[in-house]
Amino acid sequence: MKKPRRHMHDESGISLPEVLIVTVIVAIVASLALLQFGSSREQLRRQNVAQQLKQAFERARFDSVKRRAVGGGVPYAAVIVDSDSYTLVLDLNADGDTTDPGETTVTSFTNQTIIPGPGSSASLPVTISFDKRGEVAAATPIFMVCNVTPCSLSDNTPGKANVVVVTPTGTVNLLGGGVAIPTFTAPTLSPVGSGSGINEDVTMP
């Protein structure tokens, strides 16, 4: 009786070239992931600076409206914007000056840059002041916050910039890079005389 033959299959392991190819692919993927992580981190820092600048404008506007700022003895609240910093100037205790401790706050940064944004004719440093209505006296302030140095208007892209816009009425908008900037016009105010529109039935105590 014949014994059944056993067929031996050729079983081979992973070759050295295959190991090298896999190693190279893993290294490339890891490098791309690290580059993407670094880029995302820089974008997050830029967005934080832009958000903080927006909040500084909003705080200055609120302070001027609250104190009915008209200049002089009731100073305007303001934000002084430079390429690597911005300064928030308030009159926190409403004593008619902005020189008391804590009323001037300077925020500086090293990896981001601020430049005048698209359509702006301002040159840095520039002071943006708010009046008692919360309006800005200057033309619409537009600023680009970039995570590249040097920064130019050509860097107005989603990966490199955010845009902070202050409208003539004082509202502050934070836009992504490359977004079309809306056109804002100052509202028309109708003067009201001190003797018009008076209800004679209303008396003050």
Coordinates of N, CA and C in Angstrom, one line a residue:
M1 N 0.8 -1.2 0.0 CA 0.0 0.0 0.0 C 0.9 1.2 0.0
K2 N 0.6 2.1 -1.0 CA 1.4 3.3 -1.1 C 1.0 4.4 -0.1
K3 N 2.0 5.0 0.5 CA 1.7 6.1 1.4 C 1.4 7.4 0.6
P4 N 0.4 8.2 1.1 CA 0.1 9.5 0.4 C 1.3 10.4 0.4
R5 N 1.5 11.0 -0.8 CA 2.6 12.0 -0.8 C 2.2 13.3 -0.2
R6 N 3.2 13.9 0.5 CA 3.0 15.2 1.1 C 3.6 16.2 0.2
H7 N 2.8 17.2 -0.2 CA 3.3 18.3 -1.1 C 3.8 19.4 -0.2
M8 N 5.0 19.8 -0.3 CA 5.6 20.9 0.4 C 5.4 22.2 -0.4
H9 N 4.7 23.1 0.2 CA 4.5 24.4 -0.4 C 5.7 25.4 0.0
D10 N 6.0 26.2 -1.0 CA 7.1 27.1 -0.7 C 6.6 28.3 0.1
E11 N 7.0 28.3 1.3 CA 6.6 29.4 2.3 C 7.8 30.3 2.6
S12 N 7.7 31.5 2.1 CA 8.8 32.5 2.3 C 8.3 33.6 3.2
G13 N 9.2 34.3 4.0 CA 8.9 35.4 4.8 C 9.0 36.7 4.0
I14 N 8.9 37.8 4.7 CA 9.0 39.2 4.1 C 10.4 39.5 3.7
S15 N 10.6 39.9 2.5 CA 12.0 40.2 2.1 C 12.5 41.5 2.6
L16 N 13.7 41.7 2.5 CA 14.3 43.0 3.0 C 13.9 44.2 2.2
P17 N 13.8 44.1 0.8 CA 13.2 45.3 0.1 C 11.8 45.7 0.5
E18 N 11.0 44.6 0.8 CA 9.6 45.0 1.2 C 9.6 45.7 2.6
V19 N 10.5 45.3 3.5 CA 10.6 46.0 4.8 C 11.0 47.4 4.6
L20 N 12.0 47.6 3.7 CA 12.5 49.0 3.4 C 11.4 49.8 2.8
I21 N 10.6 49.3 1.9 CA 9.6 50.1 1.3 C 8.5 50.5 2.3
V22 N 8.1 49.5 3.2 CA 7.1 49.9 4.2 C 7.7 50.9 5.1
T23 N 9.0 50.8 5.5 CA 9.6 51.8 6.4 C 9.6 53.2 5.8
V24 N 9.9 53.3 4.5 CA 9.9 54.6 3.9 C 8.5 55.2 3.8
I25 N 7.5 54.3 3.5 CA 6.1 54.8 3.5 C 5.7 55.3 4.8
V26 N 6.0 54.6 5.9 CA 5.6 55.0 7.2 C 6.3 56.3 7.6
A27 N 7.5 56.5 7.2 CA 8.3 57.7 7.5 C 7.7 58.9 6.8
I28 N 7.3 58.7 5.5 CA 6.6 59.8 4.8 C 5.3 60.2 5.4
V29 N 4.5 59.2 5.7 CA 3.2 59.5 6.3 C 3.4 60.2 7.6
A30 N 4.3 59.8 8.4 CA 4.6 60.4 9.7 C 5.0 61.9 9.5
S31 N 5.9 62.1 8.6 CA 6.4 63.5 8.3 C 5.3 64.4 7.9
L32 N 4.4 63.9 7.0 CA 3.3 64.7 6.6 C 2.3 65.0 7.7
A33 N 2.1 64.0 8.6 CA 1.3 64.3 9.8 C 1.9 65.3 10.7
L34 N 3.2 65.3 10.9 CA 3.8 66.3 11.7 C 3.8 67.7 11.1
L35 N 3.9 67.8 9.8 CA 3.8 69.1 9.1 C 2.4 69.6 9.2
Q36 N 1.4 68.7 9.1 CA 0.0 69.2 9.2 C -0.3 69.6 10.6
F37 N 0.3 68.9 11.6 CA 0.0 69.3 13.0 C 0.7 70.7 13.3
G38 N 1.9 70.9 12.8 CA 2.5 72.2 13.0 C 1.8 73.3 12.3
S39 N 1.3 73.1 11.1 CA 0.5 74.1 10.4 C -0.8 74.4 11.1
S40 N -1.5 73.4 11.6 CA -2.7 73.6 12.4 C -2.5 74.4 13.6
R41 N -1.4 74.1 14.3 CA -1.0 74.8 15.5 C -0.8 76.3 15.3
E42 N -0.1 76.6 14.2 CA 0.2 78.0 13.8 C -1.1 78.7 13.5
Q43 N -2.0 78.0 12.8 CA -3.3 78.6 12.4 C -4.1 78.9 13.7
L44 N -4.1 78.0 14.6 CA -4.8 78.2 15.9 C -4.3 79.4 16.6
R45 N -3.0 79.5 16.7 CA -2.4 80.7 17.4 C -2.8 82.0 16.7
R46 N -2.8 82.0 15.3 CA -3.2 83.2 14.6 C -4.7 83.5 14.8
Q47 N -5.5 82.5 14.9 CA -6.9 82.7 15.1 C -7.2 83.3 16.5
N48 N -6.3 82.8 17.5 CA -6.5 83.3 18.9 C -6.1 84.8 18.9
V49 N -5.0 85.2 18.2 CA -4.6 86.6 18.2 C -5.7 87.5 17.5
A50 N -6.3 87.0 16.4 CA -7.3 87.7 15.8 C -8.6 87.9 16.7
Q51 N -8.9 86.8 17.4 CA -10.1 86.8 18.3 C -9.8 87.8 19.4
Q52 N -8.6 87.8 20.0 CA -8.3 88.7 21.0 C -8.3 90.2 20.6
L53 N -7.8 90.4 19.3 CA -7.9 91.8 18.8 C -9.4 92.2 18.6
K54 N -10.2 91.4 18.2 CA -11.6 91.6 18.0 C -12.2 92.0 19.4
Q55 N -11.9 91.2 20.4 CA -12.4 91.5 21.8 C -11.9 92.8 22.3
A56 N -10.6 93.2 22.0 CA -10.1 94.5 22.4 C -10.9 95.6 21.8
F57 N -11.3 95.6 20.5 CA -12.1 96.6 19.9 C -13.5 96.6 20.6
E58 N -14.0 95.5 20.9 CA -15.4 95.5 21.5 C -15.3 96.0 22.9
R59 N -14.3 95.8 23.7 CA -14.2 96.4 25.0 C -14.0 97.9 24.9
A60 N -13.2 98.4 24.0 CA -13.0 99.8 23.9 C -14.4 100.5 23.5
R61 N -15.1 99.9 22.6 CA -16.4 100.4 22.2 C -17.3 100.5 23.3
F62 N -17.4 99.4 24.1 CA -18.3 99.3 25.2 C -18.0 100.4 26.3
D63 N -16.7 100.6 26.5 CA -16.2 101.6 27.5 C -16.6 103.0 27.1
S64 N -16.4 103.3 25.8 CA -16.8 104.7 25.3 C -18.3 104.9 25.4
V65 N -19.1 103.9 25.0 CA -20.5 104.1 25.1 C -21.0 104.2 26.5
K66 N -20.5 103.4 27.4 CA -20.9 103.4 28.8 C -20.6 104.8 29.4
R67 N -19.4 105.4 29.1 CA -19.1 106.7 29.7 C -19.6 107.9 28.9
R68 N -20.2 107.7 27.7 CA -20.6 108.7 26.9 C -19.4 109.6 26.4
A69 N -18.4 108.9 26.0 CA -17.1 109.6 25.7 C -17.3 110.6 24.5
V70 N -16.8 111.8 24.8 CA -16.8 112.9 23.8 C -15.4 113.5 23.6
G71 N -14.4 112.9 24.2 CA -13.1 113.5 24.1 C -12.8 114.5 25.3
G72 N -11.6 115.0 25.4 CA -11.3 115.9 26.4 C -11.4 115.3 27.8
G73 N -12.3 115.9 28.6 CA -12.5 115.4 30.0 C -13.2 114.0 30.0
V74 N -13.8 113.6 28.9 CA -14.4 112.3 28.9 C -13.7 111.6 27.7
P75 N -12.5 111.0 27.9 CA -11.7 110.6 26.8 C -12.3 109.4 26.1
Y76 N -11.9 109.3 24.8 CA -12.3 108.1 24.0 C -11.6 106.9 24.5
A77 N -12.2 105.8 24.5 CA -11.5 104.5 24.6 C -11.0 104.2 23.2
A78 N -9.8 103.5 23.2 CA -9.2 103.3 21.9 C -8.3 102.0 21.9
V79 N -8.0 101.5 20.7 CA -7.1 100.4 20.5 C -6.0 100.9 19.5
I80 N -4.7 100.8 20.0 CA -3.6 101.2 19.2 C -3.0 100.0 18.5
V81 N -3.1 99.8 17.2 CA -2.7 98.6 16.5 C -1.3 98.8 15.9
D82 N -0.4 97.9 16.2 CA 0.9 97.9 15.5 C 1.1 96.5 14.9
S83 N 2.3 96.4 14.2 CA 2.5 95.1 13.5 C 2.7 93.9 14.4
D84 N 3.2 94.1 15.6 CA 3.5 93.0 16.5 C 2.8 93.2 17.9
S85 N 1.9 94.1 18.0 CA 1.2 94.3 19.3 C 0.0 95.1 19.1
Y86 N -0.9 95.2 20.1 CA -2.0 96.1 20.1 C -2.1 96.6 21.6
T87 N -2.6 97.8 21.8 CA -2.7 98.4 23.1 C -4.1 98.8 23.3
L88 N -4.8 98.3 24.4 CA -6.1 98.7 24.7 C -6.1 99.8 25.8
V89 N -6.7 100.9 25.5 CA -6.7 102.1 26.3 C -8.1 102.4 26.8
L90 N -8.4 102.3 28.1 CA -9.7 102.5 28.7 C -9.7 103.5 29.8
D91 N -10.8 104.0 30.2 CA -11.0 104.8 31.4 C -11.9 104.1 32.4
L92 N -11.3 103.1 33.1 CA -12.1 102.1 33.8 C -12.8 102.8 35.0
N93 N -12.2 103.8 35.6 CA -12.9 104.4 36.8 C -13.6 105.7 36.4
A94 N -13.6 106.0 35.1 CA -14.4 107.2 34.6 C -13.9 108.5 35.3
D95 N -12.6 108.6 35.6 CA -12.1 109.8 36.2 C -11.6 110.9 35.2
G96 N -11.8 110.7 34.0 CA -11.4 111.7 33.0 C -10.0 111.5 32.4
D97 N -9.3 110.4 32.7 CA -8.0 110.1 32.1 C -7.9 108.6 31.9
T98 N -6.8 108.3 31.2 CA -6.6 106.8 30.9 C -5.2 106.5 31.4
T99 N -4.7 107.1 32.5 CA -3.3 106.9 32.9 C -3.3 106.1 34.2
D100 N -4.4 105.7 34.8 CA -4.4 105.0 36.0 C -3.9 103.5 35.8
P101 N -3.4 102.9 36.8 CA -2.9 101.5 36.6 C -4.0 100.6 36.1
G102 N -3.7 99.8 35.1 CA -4.6 98.8 34.6 C -5.5 99.4 33.5
E103 N -5.3 100.6 33.1 CA -6.2 101.2 32.1 C -5.5 101.1 30.7
T104 N -4.3 100.8 30.7 CA -3.6 100.6 29.4 C -3.0 99.2 29.4
T105 N -3.4 98.3 28.5 CA -3.0 97.0 28.4 C -2.3 96.7 27.0
V106 N -1.1 96.3 27.1 CA -0.3 96.0 25.8 C -0.3 94.5 25.6
T107 N -0.7 94.0 24.5 CA -0.6 92.6 24.1 C 0.4 92.4 22.9
S108 N 1.4 91.7 23.2 CA 2.5 91.5 22.1 C 2.5 90.0 21.7
F109 N 3.0 89.8 20.5 CA 3.1 88.4 20.0 C 4.3 88.4 19.0
T110 N 4.8 87.2 18.8 CA 6.1 87.0 18.1 C 5.9 86.3 16.8
N111 N 5.0 85.3 16.7 CA 4.9 84.5 15.5 C 3.7 84.9 14.6
Q112 N 3.1 86.0 14.9 CA 2.0 86.5 14.1 C 2.3 88.0 13.7
T113 N 1.7 88.5 12.6 CA 2.0 89.8 12.1 C 0.6 90.5 11.8
I114 N 0.5 91.7 12.1 CA -0.7 92.5 11.7 C -0.3 93.5 10.7
I115 N -1.1 93.6 9.6 CA -0.9 94.6 8.6 C -2.3 95.2 8.3
P116 N -2.4 96.4 7.7 CA -3.6 96.9 7.2 C -4.2 96.0 6.1
G117 N -5.5 95.7 6.2 CA -6.1 94.7 5.4 C -6.5 95.3 4.0
P118 N -7.2 94.5 3.2 CA -7.6 94.9 1.8 C -8.5 96.1 1.9
G119 N -8.2 97.1 1.1 CA -9.0 98.3 1.0 C -8.7 99.3 2.1
S120 N -7.7 99.1 3.0 CA -7.4 100.0 4.0 C -6.2 100.9 3.6
S121 N -6.3 102.2 3.9 CA -5.2 103.1 3.5 C -4.4 103.5 4.8
A122 N -4.6 102.8 5.9 CA -3.9 103.2 7.1 C -2.5 102.7 7.1
S123 N -1.7 103.3 7.9 CA -0.3 102.9 8.2 C -0.1 102.6 9.7
L124 N 0.6 101.6 10.0 CA 0.8 101.3 11.4 C 2.0 102.0 12.0
P125 N 1.9 102.3 13.3 CA 0.7 102.1 14.2 C -0.4 103.0 14.0
V126 N -1.6 102.6 14.2 CA -2.8 103.4 14.0 C -3.7 103.3 15.2
T127 N -4.3 104.4 15.6 CA -5.2 104.4 16.8 C -6.7 104.4 16.3
I128 N -7.4 103.5 16.8 CA -8.9 103.4 16.5 C -9.6 103.8 17.8
S129 N -10.3 104.9 17.7 CA -11.1 105.4 18.9 C -12.6 105.3 18.6
F130 N -13.3 105.2 19.7 CA -14.8 105.0 19.7 C -15.4 106.2 20.4
D131 N -16.5 106.7 19.9 CA -17.2 107.9 20.5 C -18.3 107.3 21.4
K132 N -19.2 108.3 21.9 CA -20.2 107.9 22.8 C -21.3 107.0 22.1
R133 N -21.4 107.0 20.8 CA -22.3 106.2 20.1 C -21.7 104.8 19.7
G134 N -20.4 104.7 20.0 CA -19.7 103.5 19.6 C -19.2 103.5 18.2
E135 N -19.2 104.6 17.6 CA -18.8 104.7 16.2 C -17.3 105.1 16.2
V136 N -16.7 104.7 15.0 CA -15.3 105.1 14.8 C -15.2 106.3 13.9
A137 N -14.3 107.2 14.2 CA -14.1 108.4 13.4 C -13.4 108.2 12.1
A138 N -12.5 107.3 12.1 CA -11.7 107.0 10.9 C -12.6 106.2 9.9
A139 N -12.0 106.0 8.7 CA -12.6 105.1 7.7 C -12.6 103.7 8.2
T140 N -13.4 102.9 7.6 CA -13.5 101.5 8.1 C -12.1 100.8 8.4
P141 N -11.8 100.6 9.6 CA -10.5 99.9 9.9 C -10.6 98.4 9.5
I142 N -9.6 98.0 8.8 CA -9.5 96.6 8.3 C -8.1 96.1 8.6
F143 N -7.9 95.0 9.3 CA -6.6 94.5 9.7 C -6.5 93.0 9.3
M144 N -5.4 92.6 8.8 CA -5.1 91.2 8.6 C -4.1 90.7 9.6
V145 N -4.5 89.6 10.2 CA -3.6 88.9 11.2 C -3.0 87.7 10.5
C146 N -1.7 87.7 10.3 CA -1.1 86.6 9.5 C -0.2 85.7 10.4
N147 N 0.0 84.5 10.0 CA 0.9 83.6 10.7 C 2.2 83.4 9.8
V148 N 2.5 84.3 9.0 CA 3.7 84.3 8.2 C 4.3 85.7 8.3
T149 N 5.7 85.7 8.3 CA 6.4 86.9 8.4 C 7.5 86.9 7.3
P150 N 7.6 88.0 6.5 CA 6.7 89.1 6.4 C 5.4 88.8 5.8
C151 N 4.4 89.6 6.0 CA 3.0 89.4 5.5 C 2.7 90.4 4.5
S152 N 1.9 90.1 3.5 CA 1.5 91.0 2.5 C 0.0 90.7 2.1
L153 N -0.6 91.5 1.4 CA -2.0 91.3 1.0 C -2.2 90.0 0.2
S154 N -1.1 89.5 -0.5 CA -1.2 88.3 -1.2 C -1.3 87.1 -0.3
D155 N -1.1 87.3 1.0 CA -1.2 86.2 2.0 C -2.6 86.1 2.6
N156 N -3.5 86.8 2.0 CA -4.9 86.8 2.5 C -5.6 85.5 2.0
T157 N -5.2 84.4 2.6 CA -5.8 83.1 2.3 C -6.2 82.4 3.6
P158 N -7.1 81.3 3.5 CA -7.5 80.7 4.7 C -6.4 80.1 5.5
G159 N -5.3 79.6 4.9 CA -4.3 79.0 5.7 C -3.3 80.0 6.3
K160 N -3.4 81.3 5.9 CA -2.3 82.2 6.4 C -2.9 83.5 7.1
A161 N -4.2 83.8 7.0 CA -4.6 85.0 7.6 C -6.1 85.0 8.1
N162 N -6.4 85.9 9.0 CA -7.7 86.2 9.4 C -7.9 87.7 9.2
V163 N -9.1 88.2 9.0 CA -9.3 89.6 8.8 C -10.3 90.1 9.9
V164 N -9.9 91.2 10.5 CA -10.7 91.9 11.5 C -11.2 93.2 10.9
V165 N -12.5 93.4 10.9 CA -13.1 94.6 10.3 C -14.0 95.3 11.3
V166 N -13.7 96.6 11.5 CA -14.6 97.4 12.3 C -15.4 98.3 11.4
T167 N -16.7 98.2 11.5 CA -17.6 99.0 10.6 C -17.7 100.4 11.2
P168 N -18.3 101.3 10.3 CA -18.4 102.7 10.8 C -19.3 102.8 12.1
T169 N -20.2 101.9 12.3 CA -21.0 102.0 13.5 C -20.4 101.3 14.7
G170 N -19.2 100.7 14.5 CA -18.4 100.2 15.6 C -18.5 98.7 15.8
T171 N -19.4 98.0 15.0 CA -19.5 96.6 15.2 C -18.2 95.9 14.6
V172 N -17.8 94.8 15.2 CA -16.5 94.2 14.9 C -16.8 92.8 14.3
N173 N -16.2 92.6 13.1 CA -16.3 91.3 12.4 C -15.0 90.6 12.3
L174 N -15.0 89.3 12.5 CA -13.8 88.4 12.3 C -14.1 87.5 11.1
L175 N -13.3 87.7 10.1 CA -13.5 86.9 8.8 C -12.3 86.0 8.6
G176 N -12.6 84.9 7.8 CA -11.5 84.1 7.4 C -10.7 84.7 6.3
G177 N -9.5 84.2 6.1 CA -8.7 84.7 5.0 C -9.3 84.4 3.7
G178 N -9.2 85.3 2.8 CA -9.7 85.1 1.4 C -11.2 85.4 1.3
V179 N -11.9 85.7 2.4 CA -13.3 86.0 2.3 C -13.5 87.4 1.8
A180 N -14.5 87.6 0.9 CA -14.8 89.0 0.4 C -15.3 89.9 1.5
I181 N -14.7 91.0 1.6 CA -15.0 92.0 2.7 C -16.2 92.8 2.3
P182 N -17.3 92.8 3.1 CA -18.5 93.6 2.7 C -18.2 95.0 2.8
T183 N -19.0 95.8 2.0 CA -18.8 97.3 2.1 C -19.8 97.9 3.1
F184 N -19.3 98.6 4.0 CA -20.1 99.3 5.0 C -20.1 100.8 4.9
T185 N -21.2 101.4 5.0 CA -21.3 102.9 4.9 C -21.8 103.4 6.2
A186 N -21.4 104.6 6.6 CA -21.9 105.2 7.8 C -23.4 105.6 7.7
P187 N -24.1 105.3 8.8 CA -25.6 105.6 8.7 C -25.8 107.1 8.7
T188 N -26.9 107.5 8.2 CA -27.3 108.9 8.1 C -28.1 109.2 9.4
L189 N -27.7 110.3 10.1 CA -28.3 110.6 11.4 C -29.1 111.9 11.2
S190 N -30.4 111.9 11.6 CA -31.2 113.0 11.5 C -31.2 113.8 12.7
P191 N -30.8 115.1 12.7 CA -30.7 115.9 13.9 C -32.1 116.2 14.5
V192 N -32.2 116.1 15.8 CA -33.5 116.3 16.5 C -33.3 117.5 17.4
G193 N -34.1 118.6 17.2 CA -34.0 119.8 18.0 C -34.5 119.5 19.4
S194 N -34.0 120.3 20.3 CA -34.3 120.2 21.8 C -35.8 120.5 22.1
G195 N -36.4 121.2 21.2 CA -37.8 121.6 21.4 C -38.8 120.8 20.6
S196 N -38.4 119.8 19.8 CA -39.3 119.0 19.0 C -39.5 117.6 19.6
G197 N -40.6 117.1 19.3 CA -40.9 115.7 19.7 C -41.1 115.6 21.2
I198 N -41.6 116.7 21.9 CA -41.8 116.7 23.3 C -43.2 116.3 23.7
N199 N -43.4 115.4 24.5 CA -44.7 115.0 25.0 C -45.0 115.9 26.3
E200 N -45.9 116.8 26.2 CA -46.2 117.7 27.3 C -46.8 117.0 28.5
D201 N -47.4 115.8 28.2 CA -48.0 115.1 29.3 C -47.0 114.4 30.3
V202 N -45.7 114.4 29.9 CA -44.7 113.7 30.6 C -44.0 114.7 31.5
T203 N -43.9 114.5 32.8 CA -43.1 115.4 33.7 C -42.1 114.6 34.4
M204 N -41.0 115.3 34.7 CA -39.9 114.7 35.4 C -40.1 115.0 36.9
P205 N -39.8 114.0 37.8 CA -39.9 114.3 39.2 C -38.9 115.3 39.7

